[in-house]
Tab-separated table of C-alpha atoms in Angstrom:
chain	number	residue	atom	x	y	z
A	33	MET	CA	119.616	82.149	96.845
A	34	ALA	CA	117.383	79.108	96.319
A	35	LEU	CA	115.465	80.067	99.454
A	36	LEU	CA	115.139	83.631	98.198
A	37	GLN	CA	113.735	82.454	94.881
A	38	TYR	CA	111.202	80.295	96.692
A	39	MET	CA	110.102	83.087	99.010
A	40	CYS	CA	110.121	86.155	96.834
A	41	SER	CA	110.191	85.004	93.199
A	42	LEU	CA	112.846	85.230	90.501
A	43	PRO	CA	112.724	88.979	89.702
A	44	LEU	CA	113.715	89.825	93.262
A	45	ALA	CA	116.350	87.105	93.402
A	46	ARG	CA	118.174	88.637	90.437
A	47	ALA	CA	118.251	92.032	92.139
A	48	VAL	CA	119.255	90.939	95.644
A	49	GLY	CA	122.208	89.018	94.300
A	50	SER	CA	123.993	92.312	93.619
A	51	ARG	CA	122.674	94.245	96.616
A	52	ALA	CA	126.050	94.556	98.276
A	53	LEU	CA	127.474	96.051	95.073
A	54	THR	CA	126.105	98.791	92.852
A	55	ILE	CA	122.661	97.509	91.888
A	56	PRO	CA	122.219	97.589	88.098
A	57	SER	CA	119.257	99.425	86.585
A	58	ARG	CA	116.451	96.884	86.336
A	59	SER	CA	113.498	97.669	88.581
A	60	VAL	CA	113.479	101.391	87.906
A	61	THR	CA	113.178	102.092	84.210
A	62	ALA	CA	112.485	105.819	84.094
A	63	VAL	CA	111.562	105.360	87.750
A	64	SER	CA	108.936	102.998	86.462
A	65	SER	CA	109.163	99.249	86.295
A	66	LEU	CA	109.018	96.424	88.871
A	67	GLY	CA	109.422	92.784	87.931
A	68	LYS	CA	109.984	92.001	84.267
A	69	ALA	CA	111.015	94.792	81.925
A	70	SER	CA	107.958	96.357	80.360
A	71	GLY	CA	109.713	97.533	77.231
A	72	THR	CA	108.388	101.044	77.844
A	73	ASP	CA	110.423	103.952	76.527
A	74	PRO	CA	112.055	105.358	79.680
A	75	HIS	CA	111.428	108.911	78.473
A	76	VAL	CA	107.657	108.548	78.131
A	77	LEU	CA	106.410	108.490	81.720
A	78	LEU	CA	107.555	111.883	82.911
A	79	GLY	CA	109.241	113.284	79.845
A	80	LEU	CA	112.656	113.352	81.526
A	81	SER	CA	115.855	111.407	80.972
A	82	GLU	CA	116.779	108.669	83.453
A	83	PRO	CA	119.527	110.762	85.158
A	84	GLU	CA	117.058	113.631	85.516
A	85	LEU	CA	114.448	111.293	86.955
A	86	GLN	CA	116.894	109.818	89.432
A	87	GLN	CA	117.945	113.294	90.537
A	88	LEU	CA	114.268	114.216	90.933
A	89	ALA	CA	113.744	111.128	93.059
A	90	VAL	CA	116.705	112.051	95.269
A	91	ASP	CA	115.534	115.670	95.574
A	92	PHE	CA	111.996	114.774	96.606
A	93	GLY	CA	112.514	111.190	97.762
A	94	GLN	CA	109.577	109.923	95.695
A	95	LEU	CA	109.513	107.248	92.987
A	96	LEU	CA	106.728	106.386	90.587
A	97	LEU	CA	107.019	102.698	89.686
A	98	LYS	CA	105.350	100.804	86.866
A	99	LEU	CA	104.387	97.167	87.448
A	100	GLU	CA	104.257	94.346	84.904
A	101	ASP	CA	100.567	95.060	84.250
A	102	ASN	CA	101.310	98.786	83.706
A	103	ARG	CA	99.749	99.806	87.026
A	104	LEU	CA	101.547	102.606	88.854
A	105	ILE	CA	102.526	102.709	92.518
A	106	GLU	CA	104.544	105.093	94.654
A	107	THR	CA	107.597	104.490	96.817
A	108	VAL	CA	109.337	107.128	98.923
A	109	GLY	CA	112.930	107.289	100.136
A	110	ILE	CA	113.572	109.417	103.226
A	111	PRO	CA	117.253	110.062	104.037
A	112	VAL	CA	118.063	111.566	107.432
A	113	GLU	CA	121.579	112.496	108.552
A	114	ASP	CA	122.358	112.566	112.269
A	115	ASP	CA	124.794	114.822	114.105
A	116	LYS	CA	127.631	112.356	113.529
A	117	GLY	CA	127.109	112.302	109.761
A	118	SER	CA	125.540	108.839	109.634
A	119	VAL	CA	122.653	108.515	107.180
A	120	ARG	CA	119.464	106.609	107.968
A	121	LEU	CA	117.524	105.798	104.787
A	122	THR	CA	113.865	104.881	105.234
A	123	ALA	CA	111.855	103.259	102.444
A	124	CYS	CA	108.110	103.966	102.567
A	125	VAL	CA	106.532	101.147	100.549
A	126	SER	CA	103.112	100.479	99.056
A	127	SER	CA	101.211	97.249	99.697
A	128	GLN	CA	98.362	97.666	97.183
A	129	VAL	CA	97.721	99.331	93.833
A	130	GLY	CA	95.442	102.056	95.131
A	131	CYS	CA	93.335	101.540	98.243
A	132	PRO	CA	89.717	100.397	98.761
A	133	LEU	CA	89.203	102.138	102.122
A	134	ARG	CA	89.001	105.691	100.700
A	135	CYS	CA	89.854	107.803	103.725
A	136	SER	CA	88.454	111.241	102.990
A	137	PHE	CA	91.785	113.121	103.079
A	138	CYS	CA	93.863	110.560	101.165
A	139	ALA	CA	94.871	110.959	97.518
A	140	THR	CA	95.398	107.207	97.140
A	141	GLY	CA	91.756	106.405	97.879
A	142	LYS	CA	90.586	109.013	95.365
A	143	GLY	CA	92.438	107.115	92.626
A	144	GLY	CA	90.527	103.856	93.194
A	145	PHE	CA	91.798	100.341	93.849
A	146	SER	CA	93.078	97.659	91.494
A	147	ARG	CA	94.834	94.802	93.298
A	148	ASN	CA	97.124	93.620	96.064
A	149	LEU	CA	100.864	93.656	95.516
A	150	LYS	CA	102.884	90.437	95.573
A	151	ARG	CA	105.637	90.079	98.130
A	152	HIS	CA	108.402	90.500	95.550
A	153	GLU	CA	106.745	93.685	94.268
A	154	ILE	CA	106.879	95.056	97.805
A	155	VAL	CA	110.496	94.065	98.423
A	156	GLU	CA	111.679	95.400	95.060
A	157	GLN	CA	110.489	98.850	96.112
A	158	VAL	CA	113.156	98.767	98.810
A	159	LEU	CA	115.779	97.714	96.269
A	160	ALA	CA	114.674	100.513	93.938
A	161	ILE	CA	115.225	103.056	96.711
A	162	GLU	CA	118.706	101.634	97.296
A	163	GLU	CA	119.495	101.848	93.601
A	164	VAL	CA	118.466	105.490	93.278
A	165	PHE	CA	120.015	106.726	96.526
A	166	LYS	CA	123.133	104.538	96.252
A	167	HIS	CA	122.748	103.761	99.934
A	168	ARG	CA	121.580	100.826	102.006
A	169	VAL	CA	118.003	101.067	103.294
A	170	THR	CA	118.031	100.953	107.086
A	171	ASN	CA	114.309	101.292	107.846
A	172	VAL	CA	111.094	100.233	106.101
A	173	VAL	CA	107.598	101.588	106.769
A	174	PHE	CA	104.450	100.116	105.222
A	175	MET	CA	102.846	103.543	104.926
A	176	GLY	CA	102.631	103.974	101.180
A	177	MET	CA	99.643	103.259	98.963
A	178	GLY	CA	97.126	100.709	100.212
A	179	GLU	CA	95.993	99.085	103.452
A	180	PRO	CA	98.641	96.529	104.527
A	181	MET	CA	96.201	94.544	106.665
A	182	MET	CA	94.042	93.815	103.612
A	183	ASN	CA	97.074	92.174	102.029
A	184	LEU	CA	98.479	90.650	105.199
A	185	LYS	CA	99.746	87.381	103.693
A	186	GLU	CA	101.955	89.124	101.122
A	187	VAL	CA	102.978	91.838	103.592
A	188	LEU	CA	104.148	89.202	106.074
A	189	GLY	CA	105.981	87.393	103.286
A	190	ALA	CA	107.720	90.617	102.285
A	191	HIS	CA	108.480	91.349	105.941
A	192	GLN	CA	110.162	87.960	106.332
A	193	CYS	CA	112.186	88.456	103.165
A	194	LEU	CA	113.273	91.971	104.167
A	195	ASN	CA	114.346	90.679	107.560
A	196	LYS	CA	115.969	87.353	106.657
A	197	ASP	CA	117.359	87.986	103.183
A	198	VAL	CA	117.733	91.740	102.807
A	199	GLN	CA	118.854	91.811	106.449
A	200	ILE	CA	116.803	94.716	107.766
A	201	GLY	CA	116.112	94.267	111.482
A	202	GLN	CA	112.518	93.635	112.513
A	203	ARG	CA	112.632	96.627	114.846
A	204	MET	CA	113.492	98.782	111.844
A	205	ILE	CA	110.181	97.854	110.139
A	206	THR	CA	106.793	99.480	110.782
A	207	ILE	CA	103.420	98.171	109.580
A	208	SER	CA	100.671	100.772	109.413
A	209	THR	CA	96.908	100.248	109.353
A	210	VAL	CA	93.759	102.335	109.511
A	211	GLY	CA	92.072	99.336	111.097
A	212	VAL	CA	90.656	96.172	109.541
A	213	PRO	CA	88.584	93.884	111.819
A	214	ASN	CA	90.391	90.811	113.214
A	215	THR	CA	93.719	91.581	111.533
A	216	ILE	CA	95.522	93.161	114.500
A	217	LYS	CA	94.867	89.941	116.408
A	218	ARG	CA	96.250	87.928	113.488
A	219	LEU	CA	99.346	90.111	113.342
A	220	ALA	CA	99.886	89.818	117.118
A	221	ALA	CA	99.935	86.029	116.816
A	222	HIS	CA	103.138	86.283	114.747
A	223	LYS	CA	104.875	88.052	117.663
A	224	LEU	CA	106.924	90.306	115.393
A	225	GLN	CA	109.365	92.756	116.904
A	226	SER	CA	108.277	95.368	114.383
A	227	THR	CA	106.175	98.425	115.199
A	228	LEU	CA	102.425	98.530	114.648
A	229	ALA	CA	101.220	102.017	113.660
A	230	VAL	CA	97.451	102.595	113.807
A	231	SER	CA	95.923	105.565	111.966
A	232	LEU	CA	93.377	107.120	114.324
A	233	HIS	CA	92.905	110.678	112.976
A	234	ALA	CA	90.141	111.383	115.523
A	235	PRO	CA	89.623	111.034	119.304
A	236	ASN	CA	86.021	109.795	119.116
A	237	GLN	CA	83.911	107.462	116.997
A	238	LYS	CA	81.583	110.090	115.499
A	239	LEU	CA	84.362	112.283	114.140
A	240	ARG	CA	86.430	109.295	113.019
A	241	GLU	CA	83.567	108.013	110.866
A	242	THR	CA	83.518	111.296	108.936
A	243	ILE	CA	87.242	111.035	108.209
A	244	VAL	CA	87.636	107.258	107.872
A	245	PRO	CA	84.497	105.653	106.351
A	246	SER	CA	85.660	102.123	107.248
A	247	ALA	CA	85.511	103.108	110.941
A	248	LYS	CA	81.780	102.302	110.887
A	249	SER	CA	82.601	98.579	110.727
A	250	TYR	CA	85.403	98.761	113.307
A	251	PRO	CA	84.372	100.960	116.282
A	252	LEU	CA	87.017	102.958	118.107
A	253	ASP	CA	86.625	100.992	121.356
A	254	ALA	CA	87.147	97.738	119.464
A	255	ILE	CA	90.319	98.934	117.753
A	256	MET	CA	91.686	100.307	121.048
A	257	LYS	CA	91.020	96.985	122.761
A	258	ASP	CA	92.870	95.169	119.989
A	259	CYS	CA	95.792	97.591	120.352
A	260	ARG	CA	95.925	96.952	124.100
A	261	ASP	CA	95.847	93.199	123.497
A	262	TYR	CA	98.548	93.579	120.832
A	263	PHE	CA	100.862	95.177	123.392
A	264	LEU	CA	100.124	92.468	125.953
A	265	GLU	CA	100.807	89.757	123.360
A	266	THR	CA	103.987	91.214	121.833
A	267	ASN	CA	105.300	93.633	124.475
A	268	ARG	CA	105.704	96.125	121.618
A	269	ARG	CA	104.432	99.694	121.979
A	270	VAL	CA	101.725	100.726	119.507
A	271	SER	CA	102.205	103.992	117.648
A	272	PHE	CA	99.214	106.088	116.603
A	273	GLU	CA	99.151	108.202	113.446
A	274	TYR	CA	97.039	111.352	113.647
A	275	THR	CA	96.664	113.552	110.554
A	276	LEU	CA	95.892	117.119	111.617
A	277	LEU	CA	93.154	118.711	109.490
A	278	ALA	CA	92.624	122.426	110.010
A	279	GLY	CA	89.342	123.166	111.765
A	280	VAL	CA	88.329	119.489	111.798
A	281	ASN	CA	90.379	117.553	114.356
A	282	ASP	CA	93.215	119.901	115.354
A	283	ALA	CA	91.760	121.801	118.328
A	284	VAL	CA	93.266	121.593	121.809
A	285	GLU	CA	89.978	120.023	122.927
A	286	HIS	CA	90.586	117.190	120.448
A	287	ALA	CA	94.081	116.692	121.856
A	288	LEU	CA	92.788	116.463	125.415
A	289	GLU	CA	90.091	114.012	124.325
A	290	LEU	CA	92.719	111.921	122.548
A	291	ALA	CA	94.884	111.875	125.672
A	292	GLU	CA	91.919	110.708	127.739
A	293	LEU	CA	91.203	107.925	125.234
A	294	LEU	CA	94.801	106.675	125.297
A	295	HIS	CA	95.008	106.754	129.090
A	296	GLU	CA	91.788	104.738	129.258
A	297	TRP	CA	93.305	101.917	127.210
A	298	GLY	CA	96.860	101.875	128.547
A	299	ARG	CA	100.061	103.884	128.601
A	300	ALA	CA	102.416	102.167	126.154
A	301	TYR	CA	101.536	104.491	123.278
A	302	HIS	CA	103.172	107.121	121.095
A	303	VAL	CA	101.371	109.629	118.859
A	304	ASN	CA	102.831	110.735	115.534
A	305	LEU	CA	101.205	114.005	114.453
A	306	ILE	CA	101.050	114.584	110.694
A	307	PRO	CA	100.080	118.048	109.436
A	308	PHE	CA	97.850	117.494	106.396
A	309	ASN	CA	99.648	117.638	103.054
A	310	PRO	CA	97.236	119.431	100.659
A	311	ILE	CA	95.956	117.460	97.672
A	312	GLU	CA	94.101	118.653	94.610
A	313	GLY	CA	90.322	118.756	95.024
A	314	SER	CA	90.374	118.240	98.794
A	315	GLU	CA	88.177	120.264	101.107
A	316	TYR	CA	90.726	119.938	103.891
A	317	ARG	CA	93.423	122.471	104.765
A	318	ARG	CA	96.813	122.234	106.432
A	319	PRO	CA	96.790	123.599	110.002
A	320	TYR	CA	98.971	126.535	110.993
A	321	LYS	CA	102.173	125.745	112.874
A	322	LYS	CA	100.713	127.440	115.941
A	323	ALA	CA	97.804	124.978	115.996
A	324	VAL	CA	100.159	122.008	115.538
A	325	HIS	CA	102.321	123.196	118.421
A	326	ALA	CA	99.283	123.738	120.669
A	327	PHE	CA	97.978	120.241	119.894
A	328	SER	CA	101.350	118.682	120.642
A	329	ALA	CA	101.738	120.676	123.861
A	330	ALA	CA	98.278	119.620	125.042
A	331	LEU	CA	99.174	115.941	124.578
A	332	GLU	CA	102.471	116.333	126.376
A	333	SER	CA	100.747	118.141	129.250
A	334	ARG	CA	98.733	114.942	129.721
A	335	LYS	CA	101.887	112.769	129.677
A	336	ILE	CA	101.354	111.465	126.115
A	337	THR	CA	104.599	111.194	124.155
A	338	CYS	CA	104.284	112.568	120.644
A	339	SER	CA	106.276	113.765	117.673
A	340	VAL	CA	105.448	115.923	114.657
A	341	ARG	CA	106.276	114.506	111.246
A	342	GLN	CA	108.214	116.935	109.125
A	343	THR	CA	106.506	116.834	105.728
A	344	ARG	CA	108.569	117.768	102.685
A	345	GLY	CA	107.855	118.816	99.156
A	346	LEU	CA	104.488	120.535	99.548
A	347	ASP	CA	104.673	121.591	95.912
A	348	ALA	CA	105.927	118.246	94.638
A	349	SER	CA	102.852	116.020	94.795
A	350	ALA	CA	104.282	114.599	97.997
A	351	ALA	CA	101.009	113.356	99.491
A	352	CYS	CA	100.686	109.589	99.166
A	353	GLY	CA	98.911	108.696	95.920
A	354	GLN	CA	99.019	112.196	94.468
A	355	LEU	CA	101.931	111.648	92.099
A	356	ARG	CA	100.388	108.397	90.824
A	357	ASN	CA	97.057	110.118	90.206
A	358	GLU	CA	98.714	112.711	87.982
A	359	PHE	CA	99.874	110.030	85.542
A	360	GLN	CA	97.097	107.463	85.835
A	361	LYS	CA	93.981	109.516	85.255
A	362	SER	CA	91.404	106.729	84.882
A	363	PRO	CA	90.023	105.399	88.200
A	364	LEU	CA	91.376	101.960	89.036
A	365	LEU	CA	89.147	98.881	88.947
A	366	ALA	CA	89.716	95.932	91.230
A	367	SER	CA	90.464	92.477	89.858
A	368	SER	CA	87.996	89.695	90.663
A	369	ASP	CA	90.442	87.969	93.052
A	370	ASP	CA	91.059	91.116	95.050
A	371	LEU	CA	87.378	92.009	95.085
A	372	GLN	CA	86.804	88.617	96.684
A	373	SER	CA	89.443	89.251	99.345
A	374	GLU	CA	87.893	92.663	100.018
A	375	SER	CA	84.499	91.054	100.481
A	376	GLU	CA	85.995	88.576	102.934
A	377	VAL	CA	87.260	91.476	105.033
A	378	ASP	CA	83.781	93.049	104.973
A	379	LEU	CA	82.264	89.765	106.140
A	380	ALA	CA	84.791	89.593	108.973
A	381	ALA	CA	83.534	92.970	110.147
């Protein structure tokens, strides 16, 4: 416990102490508070009682959490039952309050950026999921709000705590990134057994720049080289995330171009296709199932393994950042410390 307090701070230490039992209500006050109690009326945030909120979280798997400074972040619980009745519970955690990279299809980026999360604020999201679902978290994915590689120190600290103290296997943890210069190399040096997931969203540099503005400072060839080197350094397969946007990047021709790109840089890859989850005010549309199937079939015809993510709750603000934006209307402003760290990343580019 002394080690846990040193690594992850006191608020987390209090919660982990009772992890094996029924975790008392502390981090989720009206599905709201991480760290110290904010004193907020638990009925204010969504206008529902705590049992109603917990049932809502179980139904849709999505929590809205309030931090000590009243900032809001999202955490998602994804329970999956196999044929034998065993339940795998995945926690999708945020690493920042908002996101500075502003990918064009992402609701999180539209809400602005405030600050990086501390390691205990990341780990407590996992404990909040356990509390609501009354089940042990088996998998963790850093695919919530924010760019994990822009908060790599705290993400690695949370990763260590989740592995060593919360006892989630490294291979059950995935760290996602849209690509930040020099950070994949830094991550490779730690030789983690976790999965690196890189958000590509396009098979060529020109199209990727229209979808991911930060791609201008990190060309596609450079990120693919770093992914190849990551595999050589860690012997861990890189997974690629590809959000399918109707009429933008979802044609069979795009799939064939993507397959050619992956074959050029190696074969130890997997593609996770994500049909776009519509968000308010977006110009993008969700592709038809026929287009998704054709894209997947084209990849498989070129010997690229892929899977299609089953999105849930299309009417429940399920896109990352969308629920937070409904309750935090004013655009976020970055703190001076986090603005400095963002500038350092720009200089690295």
